[in-house]
Tab-separated table of C-alpha atoms and ligand atoms in Angstrom:
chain	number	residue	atom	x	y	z
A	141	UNK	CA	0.000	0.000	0.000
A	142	UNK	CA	1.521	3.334	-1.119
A	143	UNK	CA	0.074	6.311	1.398
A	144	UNK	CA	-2.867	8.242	0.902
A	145	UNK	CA	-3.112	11.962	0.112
A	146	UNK	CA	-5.491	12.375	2.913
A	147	UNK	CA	-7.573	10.679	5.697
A	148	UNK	CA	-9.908	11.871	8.321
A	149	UNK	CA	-8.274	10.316	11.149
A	150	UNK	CA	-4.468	9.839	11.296
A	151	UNK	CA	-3.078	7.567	14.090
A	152	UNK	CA	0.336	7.582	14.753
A	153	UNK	CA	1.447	4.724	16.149
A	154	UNK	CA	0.688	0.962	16.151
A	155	UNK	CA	1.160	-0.168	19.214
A	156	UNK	CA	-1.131	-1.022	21.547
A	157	UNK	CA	-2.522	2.517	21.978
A	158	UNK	CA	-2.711	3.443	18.282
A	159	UNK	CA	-4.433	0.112	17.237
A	160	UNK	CA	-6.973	0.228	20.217
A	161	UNK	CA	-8.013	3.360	19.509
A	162	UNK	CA	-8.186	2.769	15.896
A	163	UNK	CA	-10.300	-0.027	16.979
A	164	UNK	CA	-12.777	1.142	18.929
A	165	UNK	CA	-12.987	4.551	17.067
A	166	UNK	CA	-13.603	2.357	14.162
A	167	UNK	CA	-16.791	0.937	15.880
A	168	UNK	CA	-18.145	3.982	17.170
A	169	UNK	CA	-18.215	5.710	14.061
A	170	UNK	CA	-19.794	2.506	12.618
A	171	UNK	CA	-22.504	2.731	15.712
A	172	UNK	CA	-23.243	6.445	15.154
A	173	UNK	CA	-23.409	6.404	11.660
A	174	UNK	CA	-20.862	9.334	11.245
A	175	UNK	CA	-18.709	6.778	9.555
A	176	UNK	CA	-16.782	3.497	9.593
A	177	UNK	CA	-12.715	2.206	10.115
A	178	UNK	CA	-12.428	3.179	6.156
A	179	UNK	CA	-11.757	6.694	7.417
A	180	UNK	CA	-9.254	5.958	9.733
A	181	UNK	CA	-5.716	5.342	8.659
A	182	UNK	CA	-2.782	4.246	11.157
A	183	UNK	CA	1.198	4.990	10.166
A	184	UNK	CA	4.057	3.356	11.577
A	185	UNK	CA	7.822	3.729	10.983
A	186	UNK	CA	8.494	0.316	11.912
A	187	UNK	CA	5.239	-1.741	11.501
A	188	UNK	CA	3.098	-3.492	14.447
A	189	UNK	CA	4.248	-4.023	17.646
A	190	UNK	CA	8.037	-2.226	16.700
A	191	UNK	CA	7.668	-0.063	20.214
A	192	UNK	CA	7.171	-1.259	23.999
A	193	UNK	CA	3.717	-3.355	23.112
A	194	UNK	CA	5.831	-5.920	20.926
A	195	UNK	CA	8.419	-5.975	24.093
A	196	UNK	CA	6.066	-5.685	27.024
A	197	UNK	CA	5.624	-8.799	29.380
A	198	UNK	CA	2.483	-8.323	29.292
A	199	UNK	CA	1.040	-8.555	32.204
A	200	UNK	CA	-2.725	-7.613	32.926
A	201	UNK	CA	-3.647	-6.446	36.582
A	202	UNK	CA	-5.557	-3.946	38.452
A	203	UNK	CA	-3.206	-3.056	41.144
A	204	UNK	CA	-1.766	0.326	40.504
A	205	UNK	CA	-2.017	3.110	43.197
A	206	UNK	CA	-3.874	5.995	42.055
A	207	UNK	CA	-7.501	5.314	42.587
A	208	UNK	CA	-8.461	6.527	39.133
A	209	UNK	CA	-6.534	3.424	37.493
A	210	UNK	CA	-9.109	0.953	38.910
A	211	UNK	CA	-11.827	1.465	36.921
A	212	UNK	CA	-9.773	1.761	33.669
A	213	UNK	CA	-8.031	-1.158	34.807
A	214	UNK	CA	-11.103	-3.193	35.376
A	215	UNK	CA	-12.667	-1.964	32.124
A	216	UNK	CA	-9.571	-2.663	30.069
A	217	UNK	CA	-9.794	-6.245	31.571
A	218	UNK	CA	-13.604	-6.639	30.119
A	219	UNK	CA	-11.674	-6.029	26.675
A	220	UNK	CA	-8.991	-8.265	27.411
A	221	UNK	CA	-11.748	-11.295	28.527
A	222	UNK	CA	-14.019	-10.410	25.617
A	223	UNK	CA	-11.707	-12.612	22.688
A	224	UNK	CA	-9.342	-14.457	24.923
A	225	UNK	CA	-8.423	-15.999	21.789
A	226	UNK	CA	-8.224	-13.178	19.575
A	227	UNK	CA	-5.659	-11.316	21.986
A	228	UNK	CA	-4.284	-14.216	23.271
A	229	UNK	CA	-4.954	-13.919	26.621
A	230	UNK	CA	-4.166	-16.124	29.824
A	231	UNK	CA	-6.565	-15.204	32.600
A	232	UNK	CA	-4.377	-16.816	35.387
A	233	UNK	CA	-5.105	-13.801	37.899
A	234	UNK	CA	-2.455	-12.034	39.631
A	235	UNK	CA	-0.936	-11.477	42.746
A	236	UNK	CA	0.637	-8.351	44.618
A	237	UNK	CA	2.685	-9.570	47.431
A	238	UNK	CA	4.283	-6.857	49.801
A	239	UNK	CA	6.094	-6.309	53.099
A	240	UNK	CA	5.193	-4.481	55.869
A	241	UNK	CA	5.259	-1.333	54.542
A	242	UNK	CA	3.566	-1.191	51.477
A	243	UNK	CA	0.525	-2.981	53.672
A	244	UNK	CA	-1.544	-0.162	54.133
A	245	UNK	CA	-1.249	0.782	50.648
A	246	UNK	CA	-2.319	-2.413	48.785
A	247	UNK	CA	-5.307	-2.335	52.030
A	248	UNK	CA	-6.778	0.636	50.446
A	249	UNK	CA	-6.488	-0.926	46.560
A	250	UNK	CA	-8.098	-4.132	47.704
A	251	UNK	CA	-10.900	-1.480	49.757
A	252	UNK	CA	-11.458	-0.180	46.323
A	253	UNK	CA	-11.662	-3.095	44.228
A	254	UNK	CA	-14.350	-4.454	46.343
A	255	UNK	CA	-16.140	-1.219	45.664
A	256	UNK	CA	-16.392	-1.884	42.250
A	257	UNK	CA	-16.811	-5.455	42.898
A	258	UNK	CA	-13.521	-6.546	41.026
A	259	UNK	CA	-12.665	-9.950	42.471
A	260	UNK	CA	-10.139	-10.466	44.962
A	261	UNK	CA	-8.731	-11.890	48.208
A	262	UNK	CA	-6.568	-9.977	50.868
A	263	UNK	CA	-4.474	-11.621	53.180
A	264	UNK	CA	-2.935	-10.602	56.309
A	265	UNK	CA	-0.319	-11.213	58.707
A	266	UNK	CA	2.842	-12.954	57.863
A	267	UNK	CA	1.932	-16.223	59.469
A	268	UNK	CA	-1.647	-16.373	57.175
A	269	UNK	CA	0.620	-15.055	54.104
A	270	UNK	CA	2.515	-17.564	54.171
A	271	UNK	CA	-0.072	-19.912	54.908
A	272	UNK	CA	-1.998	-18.537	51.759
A	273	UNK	CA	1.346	-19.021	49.425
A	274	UNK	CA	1.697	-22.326	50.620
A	275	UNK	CA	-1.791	-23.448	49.514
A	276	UNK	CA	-0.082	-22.376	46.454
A	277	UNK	CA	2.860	-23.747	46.027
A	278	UNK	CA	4.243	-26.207	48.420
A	279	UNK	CA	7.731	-24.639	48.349
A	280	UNK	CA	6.841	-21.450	48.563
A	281	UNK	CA	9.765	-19.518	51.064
A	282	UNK	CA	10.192	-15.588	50.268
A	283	UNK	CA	10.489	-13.776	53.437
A	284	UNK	CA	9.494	-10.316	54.891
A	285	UNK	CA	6.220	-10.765	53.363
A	286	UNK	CA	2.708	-9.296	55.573
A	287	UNK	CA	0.320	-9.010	53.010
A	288	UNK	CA	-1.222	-10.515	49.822
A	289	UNK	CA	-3.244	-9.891	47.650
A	290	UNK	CA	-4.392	-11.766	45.258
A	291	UNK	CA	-6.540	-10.475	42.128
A	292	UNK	CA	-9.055	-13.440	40.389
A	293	UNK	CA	-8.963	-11.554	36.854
A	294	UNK	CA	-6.241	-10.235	35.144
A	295	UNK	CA	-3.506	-12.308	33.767
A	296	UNK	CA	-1.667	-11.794	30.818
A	297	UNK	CA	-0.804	-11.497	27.081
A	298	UNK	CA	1.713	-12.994	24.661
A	299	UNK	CA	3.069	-9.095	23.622
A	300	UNK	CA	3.300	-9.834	19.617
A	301	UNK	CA	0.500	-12.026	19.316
A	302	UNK	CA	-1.958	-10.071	20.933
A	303	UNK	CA	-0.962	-7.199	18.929
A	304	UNK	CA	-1.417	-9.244	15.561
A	305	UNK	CA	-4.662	-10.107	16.704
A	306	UNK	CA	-5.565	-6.480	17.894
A	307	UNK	CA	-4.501	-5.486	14.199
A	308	UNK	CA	-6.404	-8.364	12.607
A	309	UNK	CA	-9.612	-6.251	14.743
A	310	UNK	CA	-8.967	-3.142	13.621
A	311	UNK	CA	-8.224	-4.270	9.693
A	312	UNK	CA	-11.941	-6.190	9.534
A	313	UNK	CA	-13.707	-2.861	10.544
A	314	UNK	CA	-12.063	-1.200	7.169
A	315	UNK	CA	-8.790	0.348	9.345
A	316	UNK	CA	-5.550	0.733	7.188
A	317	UNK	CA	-2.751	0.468	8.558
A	318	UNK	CA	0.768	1.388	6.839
A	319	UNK	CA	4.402	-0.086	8.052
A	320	UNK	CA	7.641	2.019	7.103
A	321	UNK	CA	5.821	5.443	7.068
A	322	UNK	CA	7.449	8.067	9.524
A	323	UNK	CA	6.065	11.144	10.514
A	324	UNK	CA	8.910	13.788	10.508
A	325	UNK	CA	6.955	17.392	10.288
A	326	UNK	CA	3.339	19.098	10.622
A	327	UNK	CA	1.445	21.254	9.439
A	328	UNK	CA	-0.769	23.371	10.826
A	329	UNK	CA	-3.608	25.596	9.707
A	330	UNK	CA	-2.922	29.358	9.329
A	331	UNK	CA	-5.794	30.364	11.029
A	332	UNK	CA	-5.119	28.159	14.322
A	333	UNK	CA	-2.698	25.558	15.601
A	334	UNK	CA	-4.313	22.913	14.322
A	335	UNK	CA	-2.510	20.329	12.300
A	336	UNK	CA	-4.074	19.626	8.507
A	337	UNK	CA	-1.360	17.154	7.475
A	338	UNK	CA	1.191	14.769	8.632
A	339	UNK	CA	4.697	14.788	7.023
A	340	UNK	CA	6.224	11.803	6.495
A	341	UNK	CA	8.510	9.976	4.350
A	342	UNK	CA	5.956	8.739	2.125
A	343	UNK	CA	5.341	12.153	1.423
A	344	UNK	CA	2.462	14.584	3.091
A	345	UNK	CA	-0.885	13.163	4.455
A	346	UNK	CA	-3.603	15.937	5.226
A	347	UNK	CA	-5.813	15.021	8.000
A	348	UNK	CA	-8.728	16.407	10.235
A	349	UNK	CA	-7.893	14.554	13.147
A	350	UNK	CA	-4.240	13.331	14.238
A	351	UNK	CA	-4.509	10.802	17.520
A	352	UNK	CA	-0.248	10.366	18.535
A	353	UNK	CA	0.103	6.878	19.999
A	354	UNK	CA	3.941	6.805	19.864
A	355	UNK	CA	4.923	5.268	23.074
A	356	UNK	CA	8.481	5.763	24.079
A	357	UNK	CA	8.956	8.453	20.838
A	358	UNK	CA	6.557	11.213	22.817
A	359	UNK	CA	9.219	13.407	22.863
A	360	UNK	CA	10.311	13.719	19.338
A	361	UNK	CA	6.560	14.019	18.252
A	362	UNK	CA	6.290	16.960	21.095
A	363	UNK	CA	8.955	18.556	20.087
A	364	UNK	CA	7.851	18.276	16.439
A	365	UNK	CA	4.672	19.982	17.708
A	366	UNK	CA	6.226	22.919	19.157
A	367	UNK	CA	5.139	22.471	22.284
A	368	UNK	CA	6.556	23.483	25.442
A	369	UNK	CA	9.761	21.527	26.663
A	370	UNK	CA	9.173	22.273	30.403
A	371	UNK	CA	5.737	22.664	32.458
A	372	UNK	CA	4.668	23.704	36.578
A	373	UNK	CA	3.213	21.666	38.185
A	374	UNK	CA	1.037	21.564	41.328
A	375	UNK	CA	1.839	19.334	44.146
A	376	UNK	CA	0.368	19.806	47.844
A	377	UNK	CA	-0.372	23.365	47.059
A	378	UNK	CA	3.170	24.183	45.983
A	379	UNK	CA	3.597	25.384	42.209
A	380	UNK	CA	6.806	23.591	40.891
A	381	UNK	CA	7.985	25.810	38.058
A	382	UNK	CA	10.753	24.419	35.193
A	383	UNK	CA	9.652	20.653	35.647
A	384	UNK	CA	10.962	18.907	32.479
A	385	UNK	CA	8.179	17.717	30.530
A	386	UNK	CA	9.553	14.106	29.631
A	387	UNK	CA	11.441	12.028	31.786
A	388	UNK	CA	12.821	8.522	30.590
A	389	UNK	CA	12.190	5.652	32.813
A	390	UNK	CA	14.129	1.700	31.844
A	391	UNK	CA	12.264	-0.606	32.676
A	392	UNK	CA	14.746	-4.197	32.905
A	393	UNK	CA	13.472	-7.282	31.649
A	394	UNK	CA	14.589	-10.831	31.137
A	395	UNK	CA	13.313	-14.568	29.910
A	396	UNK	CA	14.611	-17.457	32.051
A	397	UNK	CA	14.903	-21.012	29.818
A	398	UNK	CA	13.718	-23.172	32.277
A	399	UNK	CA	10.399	-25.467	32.388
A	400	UNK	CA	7.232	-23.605	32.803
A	401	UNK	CA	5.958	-26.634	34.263
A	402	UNK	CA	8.408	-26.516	37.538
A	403	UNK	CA	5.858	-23.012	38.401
A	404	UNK	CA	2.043	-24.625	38.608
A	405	UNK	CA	0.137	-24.268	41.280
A	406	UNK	CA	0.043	-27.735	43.984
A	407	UNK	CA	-3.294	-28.789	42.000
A	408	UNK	CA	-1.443	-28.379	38.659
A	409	UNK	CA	-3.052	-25.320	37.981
A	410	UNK	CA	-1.478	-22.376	35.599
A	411	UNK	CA	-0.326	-20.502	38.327
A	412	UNK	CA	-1.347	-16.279	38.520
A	413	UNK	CA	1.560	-13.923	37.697
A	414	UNK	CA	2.896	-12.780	40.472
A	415	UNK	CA	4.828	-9.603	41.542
A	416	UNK	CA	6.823	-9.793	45.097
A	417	UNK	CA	7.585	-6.836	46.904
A	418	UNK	CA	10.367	-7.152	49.954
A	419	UNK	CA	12.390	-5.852	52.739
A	420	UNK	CA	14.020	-8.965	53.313
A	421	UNK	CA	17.749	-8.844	52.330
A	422	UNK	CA	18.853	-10.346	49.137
A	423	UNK	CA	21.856	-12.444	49.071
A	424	UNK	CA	23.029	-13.712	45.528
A	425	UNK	CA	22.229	-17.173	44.743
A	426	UNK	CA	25.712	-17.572	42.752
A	427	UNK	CA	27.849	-16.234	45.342
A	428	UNK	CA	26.228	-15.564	49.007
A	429	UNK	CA	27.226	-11.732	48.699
A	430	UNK	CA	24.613	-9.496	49.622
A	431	UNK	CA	22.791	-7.748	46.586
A	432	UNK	CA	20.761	-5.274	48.974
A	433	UNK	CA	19.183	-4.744	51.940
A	434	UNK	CA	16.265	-2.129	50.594
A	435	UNK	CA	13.167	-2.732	49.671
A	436	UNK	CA	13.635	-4.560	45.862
A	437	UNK	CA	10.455	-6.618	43.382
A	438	UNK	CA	10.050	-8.660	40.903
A	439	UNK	CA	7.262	-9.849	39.160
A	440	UNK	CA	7.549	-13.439	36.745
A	441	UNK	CA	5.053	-15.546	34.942
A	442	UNK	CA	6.157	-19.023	33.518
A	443	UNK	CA	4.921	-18.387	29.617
A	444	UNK	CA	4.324	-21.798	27.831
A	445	UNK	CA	4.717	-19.676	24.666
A	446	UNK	CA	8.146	-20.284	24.820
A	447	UNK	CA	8.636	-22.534	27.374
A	448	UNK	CA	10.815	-20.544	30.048
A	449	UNK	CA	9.679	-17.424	32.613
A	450	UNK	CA	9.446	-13.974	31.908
A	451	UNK	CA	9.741	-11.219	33.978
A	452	UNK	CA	11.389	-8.222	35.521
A	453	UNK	CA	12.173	-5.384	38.373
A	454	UNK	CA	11.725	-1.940	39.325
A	455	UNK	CA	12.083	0.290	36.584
A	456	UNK	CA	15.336	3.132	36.857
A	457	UNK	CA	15.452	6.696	36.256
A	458	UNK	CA	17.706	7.771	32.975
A	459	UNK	CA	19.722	11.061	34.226
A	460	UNK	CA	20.128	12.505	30.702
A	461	UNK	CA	17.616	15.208	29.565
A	462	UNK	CA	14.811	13.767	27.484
A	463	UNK	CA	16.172	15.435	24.172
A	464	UNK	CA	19.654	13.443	24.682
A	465	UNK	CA	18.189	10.163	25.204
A	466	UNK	CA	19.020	7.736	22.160
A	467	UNK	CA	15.150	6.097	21.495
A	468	UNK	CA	16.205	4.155	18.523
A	469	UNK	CA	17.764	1.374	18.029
A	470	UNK	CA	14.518	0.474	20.777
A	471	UNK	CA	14.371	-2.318	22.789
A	472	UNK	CA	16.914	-5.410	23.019
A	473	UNK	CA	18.551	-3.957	19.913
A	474	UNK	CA	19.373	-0.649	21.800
A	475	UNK	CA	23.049	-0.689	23.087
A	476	UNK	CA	22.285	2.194	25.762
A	477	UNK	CA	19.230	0.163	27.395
A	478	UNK	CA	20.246	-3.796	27.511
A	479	UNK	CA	20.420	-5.322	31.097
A	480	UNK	CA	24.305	-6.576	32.077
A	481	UNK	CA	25.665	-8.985	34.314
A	482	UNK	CA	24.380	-7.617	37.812
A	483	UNK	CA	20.278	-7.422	36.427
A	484	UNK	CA	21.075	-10.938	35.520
A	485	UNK	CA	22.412	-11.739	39.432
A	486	UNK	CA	19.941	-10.171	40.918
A	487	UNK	CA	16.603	-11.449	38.801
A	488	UNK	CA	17.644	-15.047	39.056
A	489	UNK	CA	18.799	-14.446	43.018
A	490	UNK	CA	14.969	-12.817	43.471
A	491	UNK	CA	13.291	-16.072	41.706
A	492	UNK	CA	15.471	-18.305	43.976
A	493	UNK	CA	14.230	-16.357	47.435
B	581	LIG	C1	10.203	-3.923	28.951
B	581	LIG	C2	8.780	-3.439	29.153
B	581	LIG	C3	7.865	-4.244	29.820
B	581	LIG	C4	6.560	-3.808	30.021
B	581	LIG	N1	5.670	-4.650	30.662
B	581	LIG	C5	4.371	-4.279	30.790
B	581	LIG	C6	3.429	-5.176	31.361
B	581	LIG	O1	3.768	-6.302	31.744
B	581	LIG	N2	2.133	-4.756	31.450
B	581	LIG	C7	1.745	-3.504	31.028
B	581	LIG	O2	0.554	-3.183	31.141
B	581	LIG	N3	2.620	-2.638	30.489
B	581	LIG	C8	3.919	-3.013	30.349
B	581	LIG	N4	4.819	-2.143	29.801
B	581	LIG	C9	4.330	-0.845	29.362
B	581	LIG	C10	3.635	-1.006	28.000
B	581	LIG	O3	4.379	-1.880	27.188
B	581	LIG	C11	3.483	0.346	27.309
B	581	LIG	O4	2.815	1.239	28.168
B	581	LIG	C12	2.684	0.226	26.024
B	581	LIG	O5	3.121	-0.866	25.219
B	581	LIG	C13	2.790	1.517	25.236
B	581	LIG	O6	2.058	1.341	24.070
B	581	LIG	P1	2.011	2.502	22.981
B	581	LIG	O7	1.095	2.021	21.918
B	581	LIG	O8	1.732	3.783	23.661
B	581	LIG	O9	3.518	2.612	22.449
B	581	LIG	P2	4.470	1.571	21.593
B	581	LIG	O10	4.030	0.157	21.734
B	581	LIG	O11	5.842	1.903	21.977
B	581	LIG	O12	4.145	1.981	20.115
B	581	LIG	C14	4.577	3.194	19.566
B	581	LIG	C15	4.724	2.997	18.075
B	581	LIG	O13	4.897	4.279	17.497
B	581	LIG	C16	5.784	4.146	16.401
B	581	LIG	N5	6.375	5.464	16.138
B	581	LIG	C17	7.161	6.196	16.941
B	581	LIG	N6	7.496	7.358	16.385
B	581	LIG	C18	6.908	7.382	15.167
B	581	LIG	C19	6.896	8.335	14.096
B	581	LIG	N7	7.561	9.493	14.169
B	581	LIG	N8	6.186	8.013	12.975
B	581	LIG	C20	5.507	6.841	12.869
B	581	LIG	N9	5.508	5.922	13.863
B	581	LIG	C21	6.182	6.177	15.002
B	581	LIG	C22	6.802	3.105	16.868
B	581	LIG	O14	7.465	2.471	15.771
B	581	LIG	C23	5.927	2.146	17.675
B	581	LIG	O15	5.512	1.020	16.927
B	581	LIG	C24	6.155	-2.536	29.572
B	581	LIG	C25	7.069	-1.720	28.905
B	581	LIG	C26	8.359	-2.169	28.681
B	581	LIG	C27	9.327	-1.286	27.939
């Protein structure tokens, strides 16, 4: 497919973002009768899945602090159940288990979730938490653990295939979608800042409508835009003037080849994800020398996709200003953003406790 000289509704982006939206833009034009996916045309400079969705773990859950997630999170997980296939989706549940002092915290999410009646148990008490793991798995032995809780939906999805299947979606309502086309300019209306064409390499692309869905590549597409590299920001009452706009966070990731099987639950069950939070100090299962004494995660899920685990840890701040940070090569081809020897210690030393 060659580009078009124009569409109504130009998505940047196919990862999971740009697709979904395409998606379910695509079906309420359809359902309004204002139009259909035929107007709606997704670019990409790689093609799908080339960003974080193709990379992502994958994992589906509802815990995440702010109290505005939980809805969204619940609703996204009605999408998620609705073609299991289709998105290939495991609904194994998942499971937030925390020390001491992240109790009170995951209290209050588990408060809410009952609120809007999103199943779950909450455990606690270290001697009933590890009771609860135990009724697990048999060998269950991580320490410094008070509370868990444990989330009946949620699960998670094999990154590319899900994304091929979200595609496949968005393609049967009449949605284009075009690989290798990069947008590298705007430009906007004389009368207002609105944009009435995408520039790209495939040449220009007028639009009324531009939806950006371009992930970790925000920053270029903001900057393209003109807009403003640094915002204030209001936190407690105090005005915070100068706060960068982007900051980059690496998130560390790894695959494990080892049998999936080993990880089922003690009635041979596909066992939930799970994400451990501890206090407990971690000693490295190599060489006995202490890796730290903070507060450290990891979450894991043993993928029969591929027959090993997958999983990771707390994400890290990058120091350098947004502009500086190298994007592309993305992912495990990046040679800025690949995890060494001592992400490799510590992941398999966190698995082991
Ligand atoms: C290692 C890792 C693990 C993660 N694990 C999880 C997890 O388990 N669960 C979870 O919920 N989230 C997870 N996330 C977060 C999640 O993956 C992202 O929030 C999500 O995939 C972002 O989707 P997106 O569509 O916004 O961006 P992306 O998937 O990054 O897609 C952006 C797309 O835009 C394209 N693009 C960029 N610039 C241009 C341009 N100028 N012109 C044309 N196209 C362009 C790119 O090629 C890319 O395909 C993880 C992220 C990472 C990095």
């Amino acid at each position: 497919m060659t580009a078009p000289s124009s569409t109504k509704y130009a998505i940047i982006g196919a990862g999971i973002h740009g697709l979904s939206t395409a998606l379910h833009l695509a079906e309420m034009l359809k359902a309004s009768g204002k139009g259909s996916g035929e107007d709606i045309l997704v670019v990409d400079k790689g093609t799908v899945g080339s960003g974080a969705s193709g990379i992502a773990c994958g994992v589906i859950r509802n815990n995440y602090f702010q109290p505005a997630m939980r809805e969204l999170m619940a609703h996204s997980v009605d999408i998620w159940e609705s073609d299991p296939k289709a998105y290939s989706y495991h609904p194994v549940g998942y499971m937030q288990i925390s020390p001491e002092c992240m109790r009170e915290d995951v209290a209050s999410i588990y408060e809410q979730q009952k609120a809007i009646s999103y199943e779950s148990v909450f455990v606690e008490g270290a001697a009933d938490s590890m009771k609860y793991m135990k009724g697990l798995f048999e060998d269950w032995q991580a320490q410094g653990i008070t509370s868990v809780l444990h989330e009946k939906r949620g699960g998670y999805a094999n990154n590319m295939a899900s994304m091929l299947g979200l595609a496949a979606k968005a393609k049967s309502q009449g949605v284009s979608i075009l690989s290798g086309v990069e947008v590298q300019g705007f430009e906007f209306g004389s009368n207002s800042n609105a944009v009435t064409a995408l520039l790209t390499n495939q040449g220009r692309i007028g639009c009324d409508t531009v939806v950006v869905g371009v992930g970790p590549w925000v920053n270029r597409i903001w900057n393209l835009l003109e807009l403003p590299k640094s915002i204030s920001v209001k936190s407690n009452g105090t005005m915070h003037h100068n706060v960068p706009m982007w900051k980059f966070w690496c998130l560390e990731e790894g695959t494990l080849g080892i049998d999936p099987e080993l990880h089922k639950t003690n009635d041979g069950r596909f066992p939930p994800v799970l994400h451990v939070d501890t206090d407990a100090a971690l000693y490295s299962d190599r060489d006995g020398k202490l890796i730290t004494d903070k507060l450290w995660g990891i979450y894991y899920k043993p993928d029969f996709s591929f027959g090993g685990i997958q999983g990771g840890a707390s994400p890290y701040k990058v120091e350098q200003e947004a502009d500086l940070v190298a994007v592309d090569p993305y992912g495990p081809e990046s040679p800025d953003f690949v995890v060494g020897e001592d992400f490799v210690d510590m992941w398999c030393s966190a698995l082991a406790h």
